[in-house]
Short mmCIF file of C-alpha atoms in Angstrom, two decimals:
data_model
loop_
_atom_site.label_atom_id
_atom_site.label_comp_id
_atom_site.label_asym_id
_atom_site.label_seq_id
_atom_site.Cartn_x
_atom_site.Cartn_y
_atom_site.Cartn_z
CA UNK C 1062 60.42 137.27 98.12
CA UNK C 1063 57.51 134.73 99.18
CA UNK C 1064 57.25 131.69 97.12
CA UNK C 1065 55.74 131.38 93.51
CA UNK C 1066 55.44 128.52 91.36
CA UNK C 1067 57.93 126.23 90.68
CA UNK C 1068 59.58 126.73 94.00
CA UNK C 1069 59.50 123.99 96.72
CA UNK C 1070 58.60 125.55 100.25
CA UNK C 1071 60.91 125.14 102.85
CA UNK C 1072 60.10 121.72 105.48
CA UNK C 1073 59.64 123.83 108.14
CA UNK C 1074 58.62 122.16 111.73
CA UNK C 1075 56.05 123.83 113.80
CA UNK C 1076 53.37 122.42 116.50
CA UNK C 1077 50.21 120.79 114.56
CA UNK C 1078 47.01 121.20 115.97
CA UNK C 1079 44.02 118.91 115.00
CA UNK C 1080 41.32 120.52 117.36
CA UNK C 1081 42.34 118.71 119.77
CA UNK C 1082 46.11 117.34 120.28
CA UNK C 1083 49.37 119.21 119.15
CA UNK C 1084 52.30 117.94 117.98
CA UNK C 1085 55.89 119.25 116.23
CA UNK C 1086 55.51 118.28 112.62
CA UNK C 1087 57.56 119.07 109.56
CA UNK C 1088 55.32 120.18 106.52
CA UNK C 1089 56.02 117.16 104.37
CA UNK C 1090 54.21 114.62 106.97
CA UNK C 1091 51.36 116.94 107.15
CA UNK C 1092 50.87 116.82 103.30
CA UNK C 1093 48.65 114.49 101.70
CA UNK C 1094 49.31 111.90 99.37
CA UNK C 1095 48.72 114.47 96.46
CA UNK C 1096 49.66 117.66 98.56
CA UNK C 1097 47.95 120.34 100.56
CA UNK C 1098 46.82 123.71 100.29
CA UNK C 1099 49.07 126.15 102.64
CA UNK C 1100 46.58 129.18 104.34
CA UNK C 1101 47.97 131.99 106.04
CA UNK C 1102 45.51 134.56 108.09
CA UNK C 1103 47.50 135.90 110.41
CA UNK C 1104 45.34 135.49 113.93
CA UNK C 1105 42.95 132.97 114.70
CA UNK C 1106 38.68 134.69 115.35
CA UNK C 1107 40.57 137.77 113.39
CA UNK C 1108 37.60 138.74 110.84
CA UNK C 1109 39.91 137.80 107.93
CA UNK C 1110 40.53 134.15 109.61
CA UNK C 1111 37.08 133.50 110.86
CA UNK C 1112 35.64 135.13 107.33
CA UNK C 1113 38.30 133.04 104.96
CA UNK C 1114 38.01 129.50 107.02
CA UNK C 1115 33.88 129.50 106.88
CA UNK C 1116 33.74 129.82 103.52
CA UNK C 1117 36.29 126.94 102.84
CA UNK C 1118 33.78 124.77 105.27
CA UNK C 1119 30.87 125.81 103.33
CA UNK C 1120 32.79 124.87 99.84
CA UNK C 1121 33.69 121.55 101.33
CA UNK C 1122 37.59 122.05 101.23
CA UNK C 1123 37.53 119.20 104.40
CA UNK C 1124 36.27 116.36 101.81
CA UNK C 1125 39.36 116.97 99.09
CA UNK C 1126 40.85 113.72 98.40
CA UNK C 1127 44.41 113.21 100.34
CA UNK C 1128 44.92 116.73 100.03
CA UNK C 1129 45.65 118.62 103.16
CA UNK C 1130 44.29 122.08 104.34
CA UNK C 1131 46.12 123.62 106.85
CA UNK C 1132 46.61 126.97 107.95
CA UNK C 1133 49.18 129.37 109.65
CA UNK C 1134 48.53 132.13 112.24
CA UNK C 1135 50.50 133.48 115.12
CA UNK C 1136 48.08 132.16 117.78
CA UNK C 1137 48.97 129.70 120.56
CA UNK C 1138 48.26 125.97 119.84
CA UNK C 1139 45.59 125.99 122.36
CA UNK C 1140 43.93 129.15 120.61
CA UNK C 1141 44.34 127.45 117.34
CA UNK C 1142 42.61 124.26 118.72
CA UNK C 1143 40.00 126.47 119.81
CA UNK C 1144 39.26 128.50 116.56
CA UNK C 1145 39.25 124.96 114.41
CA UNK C 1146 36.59 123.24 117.27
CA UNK C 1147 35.00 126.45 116.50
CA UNK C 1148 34.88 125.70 113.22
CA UNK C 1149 34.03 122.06 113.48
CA UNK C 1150 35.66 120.98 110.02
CA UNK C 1151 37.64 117.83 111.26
CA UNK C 1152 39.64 117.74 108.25
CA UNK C 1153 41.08 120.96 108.67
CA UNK C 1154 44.76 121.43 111.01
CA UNK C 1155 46.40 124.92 111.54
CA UNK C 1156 50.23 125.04 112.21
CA UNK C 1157 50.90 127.48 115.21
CA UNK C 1158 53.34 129.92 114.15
CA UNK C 1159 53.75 132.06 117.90
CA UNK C 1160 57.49 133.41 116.58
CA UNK C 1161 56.33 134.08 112.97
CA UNK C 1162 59.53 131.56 112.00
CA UNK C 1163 57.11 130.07 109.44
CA UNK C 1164 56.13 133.47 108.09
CA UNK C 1165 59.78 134.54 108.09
CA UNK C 1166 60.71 131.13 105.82
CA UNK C 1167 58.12 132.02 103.63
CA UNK C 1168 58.97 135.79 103.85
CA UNK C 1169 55.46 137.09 104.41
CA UNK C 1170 56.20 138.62 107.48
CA UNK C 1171 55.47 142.63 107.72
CA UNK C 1172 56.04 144.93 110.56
CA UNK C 1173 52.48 146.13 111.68
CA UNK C 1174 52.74 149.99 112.13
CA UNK C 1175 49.51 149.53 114.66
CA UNK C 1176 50.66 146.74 116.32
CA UNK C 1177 54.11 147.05 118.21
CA UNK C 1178 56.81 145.04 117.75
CA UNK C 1179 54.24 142.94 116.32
CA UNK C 1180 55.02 141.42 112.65
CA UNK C 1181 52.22 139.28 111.16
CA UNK C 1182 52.59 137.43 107.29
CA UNK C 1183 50.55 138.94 104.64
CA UNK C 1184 47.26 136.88 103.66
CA UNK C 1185 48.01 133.84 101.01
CA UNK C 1186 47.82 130.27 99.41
CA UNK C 1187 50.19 128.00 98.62
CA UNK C 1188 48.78 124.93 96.76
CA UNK C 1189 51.42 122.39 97.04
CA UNK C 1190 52.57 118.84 95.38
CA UNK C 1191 53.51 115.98 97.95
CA UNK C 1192 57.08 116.97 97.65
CA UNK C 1193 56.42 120.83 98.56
CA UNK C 1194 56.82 122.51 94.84
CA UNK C 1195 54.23 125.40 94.43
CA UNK C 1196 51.95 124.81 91.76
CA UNK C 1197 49.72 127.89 92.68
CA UNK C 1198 50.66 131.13 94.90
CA UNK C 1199 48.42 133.68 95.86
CA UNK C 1200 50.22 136.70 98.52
CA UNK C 1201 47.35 139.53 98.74
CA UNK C 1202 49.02 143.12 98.67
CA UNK C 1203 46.71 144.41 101.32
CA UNK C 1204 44.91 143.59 104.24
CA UNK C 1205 41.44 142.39 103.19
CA UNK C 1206 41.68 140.99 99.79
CA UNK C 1207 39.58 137.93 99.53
CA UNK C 1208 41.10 134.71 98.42
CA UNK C 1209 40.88 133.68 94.83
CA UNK C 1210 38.68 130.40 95.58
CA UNK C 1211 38.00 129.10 92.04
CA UNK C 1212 41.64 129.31 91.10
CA UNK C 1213 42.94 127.36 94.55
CA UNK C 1214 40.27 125.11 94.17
CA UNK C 1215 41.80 124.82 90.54
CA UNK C 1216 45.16 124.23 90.96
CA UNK C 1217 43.83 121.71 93.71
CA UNK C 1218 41.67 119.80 91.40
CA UNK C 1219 45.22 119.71 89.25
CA UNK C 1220 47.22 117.96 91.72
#
């Protein structure tokens, strides 16, 4: 069962990328000082990803005060340095999750009956305190729900 609140998500390790540079880093030293928000969209240019991530640029989600926004997908790091140049939000990191052993730790992963042998995590949010305890969980039950944005931005304010 993915995480809800209350629960502290596992300090998983995965390569960081920044745009730029990529580097193996646990979850708690990619938090900020009051936490992050945790973003999971599956591919990087999918619709979902490229439809989800401009609207947190245009709502300013890169100027929240030492609070982290990073996202999952199954890309490469060099396709997830890619899609966040394309976005050109500095603030913004994705983890690169090529095995899906971050999706698996957060059990979000679902076999794709389209896609073989392919399993991808099911679109959510995870706000998160600076020592990894959920205080806001969102796992869409479908494929293209949109994000509940005033309620992350919410439980971000919160923090």
């Amino acid at each position: 069962m993915p995480p809800t609140v209350g629960d502290e998500l596992p300090d998983f390790e995965a390569l960081l990328c920044d745009g730029e540079t990529f580097r193996s880093t646990a979850l708690s030293a990619a938090l900020g000082e009051r936490g992050g928000v945790l973003i999971s969209t599956g591919f990087a240019f999918s619709a979902i990803a490229q439809n989800w991530w401009t609207q947190f640029v245009r709502a300013g989600w890169g100027a929240f005060e030492d609070v982290a926004v990073l996202g999952v997908s199954r890309d490469g790091p060099y396709a997830q340095n890619e899609f966040l140049r394309w976005l050109d939000e500095p603030a913004f990191r994705f983890f690169a999750d090529v095995n899906g052993e971050i999706g698996e730790s957060l059990d979000l992963l679902v076999d794709r009956d389209h896609m073989a042998d392919v399993a991808t995590p099911w679109r959510s949010a995870f706000v998160v305190d600076a020592d990894r305890e959920v205080r806001y969980a969102f796992v869409a039950d479908d494929w293209i729900s949109p994000l509940p944005l005033e309620e992350i931005e919410d439980a971000i304010a919160s923090l």
